[in-house]
Amino acid sequence: MEPREFFESLESRVDPAKAKGMTASYKFVIDGAGTWHVDVDEGKVSVTEDGGDADCTITTSEETFRKIASREQNPTAAYMSGKLKVSGDMGQAMKLQKLF
């Protein structure tokens, strides 16, 4: 799945029950593809392109993002190998796995 397609369809794919109780903002910087801002607020997810500041920023290459989105690559393994970088609130980053 292409990064743009992933983020454009994200709002409709997230299970509101899994996002319930979460309030956080995430910035995804996908080298070669773009930047997206994902806000999670009590079960509602909204996505905008080129968002501002966020609680957590996740940076990776387009290739690594595609592998993670298609479940060919484990996000934790990508982080441990340096293919995915996280800055900001690491606790919020860990919560992403239950959303996707």
mmCIF file of C-alpha atoms in Angstrom:
data_model
loop_
_atom_site.group_PDB
_atom_site.id
_atom_site.type_symbol
_atom_site.label_atom_id
_atom_site.label_comp_id
_atom_site.label_asym_id
_atom_site.label_seq_id
_atom_site.Cartn_x
_atom_site.Cartn_y
_atom_site.Cartn_z
ATOM 1 C CA MET A 1 0.000 0.000 0.000
ATOM 2 C CA GLU A 2 1.296 3.425 -0.935
ATOM 3 C CA PRO A 3 1.762 5.893 1.962
ATOM 4 C CA ARG A 4 -0.779 8.370 0.514
ATOM 5 C CA GLU A 5 -3.376 5.610 0.126
ATOM 6 C CA PHE A 6 -2.666 4.392 3.668
ATOM 7 C CA PHE A 7 -3.200 7.811 5.249
ATOM 8 C CA GLU A 8 -6.160 8.810 3.058
ATOM 9 C CA SER A 9 -8.050 5.674 4.134
ATOM 10 C CA LEU A 10 -6.854 5.585 7.748
ATOM 11 C CA GLU A 11 -9.811 7.432 9.296
ATOM 12 C CA SER A 12 -12.240 4.813 8.002
ATOM 13 C CA ARG A 13 -10.047 1.813 8.881
ATOM 14 C CA VAL A 14 -9.330 2.484 12.563
ATOM 15 C CA ASP A 15 -11.618 0.676 14.993
ATOM 16 C CA PRO A 16 -12.996 3.432 17.310
ATOM 17 C CA ALA A 17 -13.100 0.934 20.184
ATOM 18 C CA LYS A 18 -9.316 0.472 19.939
ATOM 19 C CA ALA A 19 -8.761 4.238 19.949
ATOM 20 C CA LYS A 20 -11.115 4.860 22.872
ATOM 21 C CA GLY A 21 -9.348 6.583 25.740
ATOM 22 C CA MET A 22 -6.452 7.699 23.526
ATOM 23 C CA THR A 23 -5.638 11.340 22.965
ATOM 24 C CA ALA A 24 -2.439 11.939 21.026
ATOM 25 C CA SER A 25 -1.025 13.477 17.884
ATOM 26 C CA TYR A 26 1.443 11.833 15.547
ATOM 27 C CA LYS A 27 3.520 13.183 12.688
ATOM 28 C CA PHE A 28 4.644 10.698 10.056
ATOM 29 C CA VAL A 29 7.536 11.824 7.876
ATOM 30 C CA ILE A 30 7.869 9.358 5.006
ATOM 31 C CA ASP A 31 10.995 10.212 3.010
ATOM 32 C CA GLY A 32 10.126 10.442 -0.666
ATOM 33 C CA ALA A 33 6.350 10.348 -0.073
ATOM 34 C CA GLY A 34 5.262 13.190 2.229
ATOM 35 C CA THR A 35 4.286 14.163 5.753
ATOM 36 C CA TRP A 36 1.013 13.376 7.498
ATOM 37 C CA HIS A 37 -0.408 14.440 10.847
ATOM 38 C CA VAL A 38 -2.678 11.956 12.653
ATOM 39 C CA ASP A 39 -4.780 13.134 15.598
ATOM 40 C CA VAL A 40 -6.432 10.592 17.874
ATOM 41 C CA ASP A 41 -9.066 11.940 20.240
ATOM 42 C CA GLU A 42 -11.253 9.531 22.235
ATOM 43 C CA GLY A 43 -11.922 7.096 19.413
ATOM 44 C CA LYS A 44 -11.940 9.597 16.558
ATOM 45 C CA VAL A 45 -9.023 9.690 14.152
ATOM 46 C CA SER A 46 -8.352 12.573 11.785
ATOM 47 C CA VAL A 47 -5.585 12.840 9.215
ATOM 48 C CA THR A 48 -4.158 15.940 7.542
ATOM 49 C CA GLU A 49 -1.221 16.413 5.264
ATOM 50 C CA ASP A 50 1.785 18.412 6.497
ATOM 51 C CA GLY A 51 0.566 18.809 10.068
ATOM 52 C CA GLY A 52 2.287 20.920 12.684
ATOM 53 C CA ASP A 53 3.798 19.832 15.979
ATOM 54 C CA ALA A 54 2.904 16.438 17.400
ATOM 55 C CA ASP A 55 3.399 14.423 20.582
ATOM 56 C CA CYS A 56 5.402 11.890 18.595
ATOM 57 C CA THR A 57 7.185 12.053 15.224
ATOM 58 C CA ILE A 58 7.893 8.906 13.243
ATOM 59 C CA THR A 59 10.343 9.081 10.356
ATOM 60 C CA THR A 60 11.135 6.332 7.870
ATOM 61 C CA SER A 61 11.746 5.650 4.194
ATOM 62 C CA GLU A 62 8.935 4.985 1.756
ATOM 63 C CA GLU A 63 10.192 1.414 1.289
ATOM 64 C CA THR A 64 10.209 0.641 5.022
ATOM 65 C CA PHE A 65 6.778 2.237 5.453
ATOM 66 C CA ARG A 66 5.336 0.058 2.674
ATOM 67 C CA LYS A 67 6.762 -3.065 4.321
ATOM 68 C CA ILE A 68 5.324 -2.099 7.718
ATOM 69 C CA ALA A 69 1.910 -1.243 6.213
ATOM 70 C CA SER A 70 1.789 -4.596 4.400
ATOM 71 C CA ARG A 71 2.938 -6.420 7.555
ATOM 72 C CA GLU A 72 6.140 -7.662 5.897
ATOM 73 C CA GLN A 73 8.186 -5.699 8.462
ATOM 74 C CA ASN A 74 7.614 -5.506 12.193
ATOM 75 C CA PRO A 75 7.661 -1.835 13.322
ATOM 76 C CA THR A 76 9.623 -2.658 16.482
ATOM 77 C CA ALA A 77 12.257 -4.528 14.466
ATOM 78 C CA ALA A 78 12.424 -1.583 12.018
ATOM 79 C CA TYR A 79 13.004 0.769 14.967
ATOM 80 C CA MET A 80 15.662 -1.475 16.525
ATOM 81 C CA SER A 81 17.520 -1.728 13.206
ATOM 82 C CA GLY A 82 17.438 2.057 12.674
ATOM 83 C CA LYS A 83 15.068 1.928 9.690
ATOM 84 C CA LEU A 84 12.380 3.780 11.652
ATOM 85 C CA LYS A 85 13.088 6.729 13.939
ATOM 86 C CA VAL A 86 10.865 7.990 16.746
ATOM 87 C CA SER A 87 11.185 11.342 18.478
ATOM 88 C CA GLY A 88 8.981 12.743 21.199
ATOM 89 C CA ASP A 89 6.747 10.632 23.412
ATOM 90 C CA MET A 90 7.858 7.003 23.016
ATOM 91 C CA GLY A 91 4.877 5.817 25.085
ATOM 92 C CA GLN A 92 2.502 7.269 22.509
ATOM 93 C CA ALA A 93 4.459 5.562 19.734
ATOM 94 C CA MET A 94 3.991 2.185 21.429
ATOM 95 C CA LYS A 95 0.211 2.734 21.510
ATOM 96 C CA LEU A 96 0.115 2.965 17.702
ATOM 97 C CA GLN A 97 0.441 -0.786 17.333
ATOM 98 C CA LYS A 98 -2.982 -1.370 18.829
ATOM 99 C CA LEU A 99 -4.567 1.108 16.395
ATOM 100 C CA PHE A 100 -3.214 -0.308 13.159
#
